mmCIF file of C-alpha atoms in Angstrom:
data_model
loop_
_atom_site.group_PDB
_atom_site.id
_atom_site.type_symbol
_atom_site.label_atom_id
_atom_site.label_comp_id
_atom_site.label_asym_id
_atom_site.label_seq_id
_atom_site.Cartn_x
_atom_site.Cartn_y
_atom_site.Cartn_z
ATOM 1 C CA MET A 1 -11.919 -42.109 -13.264
ATOM 2 C CA VAL A 2 -14.944 -40.241 -12.333
ATOM 3 C CA ARG A 3 -13.538 -39.667 -8.735
ATOM 4 C CA CYS A 4 -10.287 -38.185 -10.282
ATOM 5 C CA VAL A 5 -12.321 -35.894 -12.317
ATOM 6 C CA LEU A 6 -14.481 -34.852 -9.337
ATOM 7 C CA ALA A 7 -11.553 -34.392 -7.142
ATOM 8 C CA ALA A 8 -9.718 -32.144 -9.722
ATOM 9 C CA LEU A 9 -12.937 -30.154 -10.291
ATOM 10 C CA LEU A 10 -13.332 -29.717 -6.511
ATOM 11 C CA GLY A 11 -9.574 -28.713 -5.994
ATOM 12 C CA GLY A 12 -9.977 -26.076 -8.929
ATOM 13 C CA VAL A 13 -13.131 -24.566 -7.198
ATOM 14 C CA MET A 14 -11.308 -24.405 -3.954
ATOM 15 C CA LEU A 15 -8.174 -22.860 -5.428
ATOM 16 C CA ALA A 16 -10.245 -20.357 -7.266
ATOM 17 C CA ALA A 17 -12.090 -19.329 -4.020
ATOM 18 C CA SER A 18 -9.140 -18.986 -2.049
ATOM 19 C CA ALA A 19 -7.431 -17.101 -4.745
ATOM 20 C CA GLN A 20 -10.079 -14.465 -4.377
ATOM 21 C CA VAL A 21 -9.727 -13.732 -0.789
ATOM 22 C CA ALA A 22 -7.166 -11.102 -0.581
ATOM 23 C CA PRO A 23 -4.895 -11.369 2.542
ATOM 24 C CA SER A 24 -4.361 -8.254 4.849
ATOM 25 C CA ARG A 25 -1.151 -6.687 3.717
ATOM 26 C CA PRO A 26 0.916 -5.961 6.885
ATOM 27 C CA PHE A 27 2.128 -2.327 6.223
ATOM 28 C CA PRO A 28 4.955 -1.115 8.316
ATOM 29 C CA ALA A 29 4.699 1.385 11.293
ATOM 30 C CA THR A 30 6.780 3.889 9.271
ATOM 31 C CA ALA A 31 4.197 3.843 6.186
ATOM 32 C CA LEU A 32 2.063 7.111 5.854
ATOM 33 C CA ARG A 33 -0.969 7.608 3.862
ATOM 34 C CA GLY A 34 -1.088 10.001 0.931
ATOM 35 C CA GLN A 35 -2.026 10.824 -2.756
ATOM 36 C CA ILE A 36 0.473 10.223 -5.306
ATOM 37 C CA GLU A 37 0.589 10.949 -8.963
ATOM 38 C CA VAL A 38 3.456 9.794 -11.304
ATOM 39 C CA VAL A 39 4.177 12.673 -13.472
ATOM 40 C CA GLN A 40 7.394 11.383 -15.375
ATOM 41 C CA PRO A 41 9.093 8.536 -13.676
ATOM 42 C CA PRO A 42 10.848 9.200 -11.263
ATOM 43 C CA ASP A 43 9.289 12.478 -10.429
ATOM 44 C CA VAL A 44 5.926 12.251 -8.659
ATOM 45 C CA VAL A 45 3.560 14.532 -6.829
ATOM 46 C CA LEU A 46 2.992 13.441 -3.240
ATOM 47 C CA ASN A 47 0.170 15.111 -1.284
ATOM 48 C CA GLY A 48 0.428 18.000 -3.596
ATOM 49 C CA GLN A 49 4.195 18.567 -3.213
ATOM 50 C CA PRO A 50 6.927 17.516 -5.894
ATOM 51 C CA ALA A 51 8.748 14.298 -4.913
ATOM 52 C CA ARG A 52 10.893 11.776 -6.257
ATOM 53 C CA LEU A 53 11.034 7.856 -6.329
ATOM 54 C CA ALA A 54 14.068 6.419 -4.934
ATOM 55 C CA PRO A 55 16.322 4.062 -7.128
ATOM 56 C CA GLY A 56 14.944 0.543 -6.550
ATOM 57 C CA ALA A 57 11.595 1.870 -5.374
ATOM 58 C CA ARG A 58 8.800 -0.768 -5.222
ATOM 59 C CA ILE A 59 5.122 0.018 -6.321
ATOM 60 C CA ARG A 60 2.569 -2.466 -5.311
ATOM 61 C CA GLY A 61 -1.051 -2.390 -6.972
ATOM 62 C CA GLU A 62 -4.047 -3.320 -5.198
ATOM 63 C CA ASN A 63 -3.467 -7.008 -6.037
ATOM 64 C CA ASN A 64 0.084 -6.538 -4.198
ATOM 65 C CA LEU A 65 1.982 -7.223 -7.378
ATOM 66 C CA LEU A 66 4.677 -4.867 -8.622
ATOM 67 C CA GLN A 67 3.655 -2.203 -10.783
ATOM 68 C CA MET A 68 5.998 -0.152 -13.110
ATOM 69 C CA SER A 69 5.845 3.503 -12.392
ATOM 70 C CA GLY A 70 5.492 4.533 -16.221
ATOM 71 C CA ALA A 71 2.307 2.461 -16.285
ATOM 72 C CA LEU A 72 0.641 4.732 -13.559
ATOM 73 C CA VAL A 73 1.585 8.192 -15.133
ATOM 74 C CA GLY A 74 -1.354 10.550 -14.794
ATOM 75 C CA GLN A 75 -3.276 8.514 -12.218
ATOM 76 C CA LYS A 76 -3.921 9.862 -8.815
ATOM 77 C CA LEU A 77 -3.965 7.064 -6.300
ATOM 78 C CA THR A 78 -4.209 6.778 -2.356
ATOM 79 C CA VAL A 79 -1.286 5.056 -1.088
ATOM 80 C CA ASN A 80 0.574 3.979 1.854
ATOM 81 C CA TYR A 81 4.367 4.723 1.327
ATOM 82 C CA THR A 82 7.615 4.970 3.043
ATOM 83 C CA ARG A 83 10.617 7.318 2.591
ATOM 84 C CA ASP A 84 14.306 6.261 2.446
ATOM 85 C CA PRO A 85 16.968 8.202 4.742
ATOM 86 C CA PHE A 86 17.330 10.903 1.934
ATOM 87 C CA GLY A 87 13.612 11.484 1.885
ATOM 88 C CA LEU A 88 13.107 9.701 -1.542
ATOM 89 C CA VAL A 89 9.845 7.700 -2.021
ATOM 90 C CA MET A 90 10.903 3.978 -1.451
ATOM 91 C CA ASP A 91 7.842 1.756 -0.896
ATOM 92 C CA VAL A 92 4.396 2.411 -2.303
ATOM 93 C CA TRP A 93 1.169 0.259 -1.797
ATOM 94 C CA VAL A 94 -1.812 1.366 -3.829
ATOM 95 C CA LEU A 95 -4.763 0.787 -1.334
ATOM 96 C CA THR A 96 -7.833 -1.371 -1.973
ATOM 97 C CA PRO A 97 -11.161 0.232 -1.021
ATOM 98 C CA GLU A 98 -11.073 -1.789 2.261
ATOM 99 C CA GLU A 99 -7.591 -0.534 3.107
ATOM 100 C CA ARG A 100 -8.589 3.085 2.276
ATOM 101 C CA SER A 101 -11.388 2.782 4.872
ATOM 102 C CA ARG A 102 -9.137 1.666 7.570
ATOM 103 C CA GLU A 103 -8.717 4.857 9.681
ATOM 104 C CA PRO A 104 -6.869 6.359 11.257
ATOM 105 C CA TRP A 105 -3.668 6.046 9.440
ATOM 106 C CA PRO A 106 -1.091 8.991 9.723
ATOM 107 C CA ARG A 107 -0.497 11.350 6.927
ATOM 108 C CA THR A 108 2.654 13.024 8.163
ATOM 109 C CA ALA A 109 5.654 11.951 10.461
ATOM 110 C CA GLU A 110 4.445 14.433 12.937
ATOM 111 C CA GLU A 111 1.131 12.398 13.464
ATOM 112 C CA ALA A 112 2.793 9.125 13.636
ATOM 113 C CA GLN A 113 4.960 10.521 16.391
ATOM 114 C CA ARG A 114 1.931 11.443 18.286
ATOM 115 C CA TRP A 115 -0.173 8.383 17.785
ATOM 116 C CA SER A 116 0.197 4.941 18.870
ATOM 117 C CA PHE A 117 0.880 1.872 16.753
ATOM 118 C CA ASP A 118 -0.340 -1.425 17.812
ATOM 119 C CA PRO A 119 1.932 -3.953 15.933
ATOM 120 C CA ALA A 120 -0.227 -6.987 16.667
ATOM 121 C CA ALA A 121 -3.373 -5.237 15.188
ATOM 122 C CA ARG A 122 -1.344 -3.384 12.484
ATOM 123 C CA ALA A 123 -3.360 -0.177 13.536
ATOM 124 C CA TRP A 124 -3.095 3.239 14.733
ATOM 125 C CA THR A 125 -4.872 5.156 17.598
ATOM 126 C CA ARG A 126 -4.646 8.595 18.256
ATOM 127 C CA ARG A 127 -3.623 9.428 21.637
#
């Protein structure tokens, strides 16, 4: 009986410890870095310019869980994002402090074309 209780406690502690270690999110090579503010969904301000969320856009918070755009109204967030073929904002990842410190990361499509992306390291280098 005591062994079962100890095993359960140890398992719970190990599970809690592993849950606190956030895995590195694999951002696609097409993701750009920027500042976003949700104004009135689906309208956003992206890097100081008006933009729009695509139908079916996905916003993932720092914990990588989906967030509703309405819950983010008025917040200015540092994000990685992708656009769909029509130029609408499709995927948004709200960055953690560790992810924000990962530099360099392109802010424009022109930078992404000039820089090199290492898919194994999931990192950019300036050429």
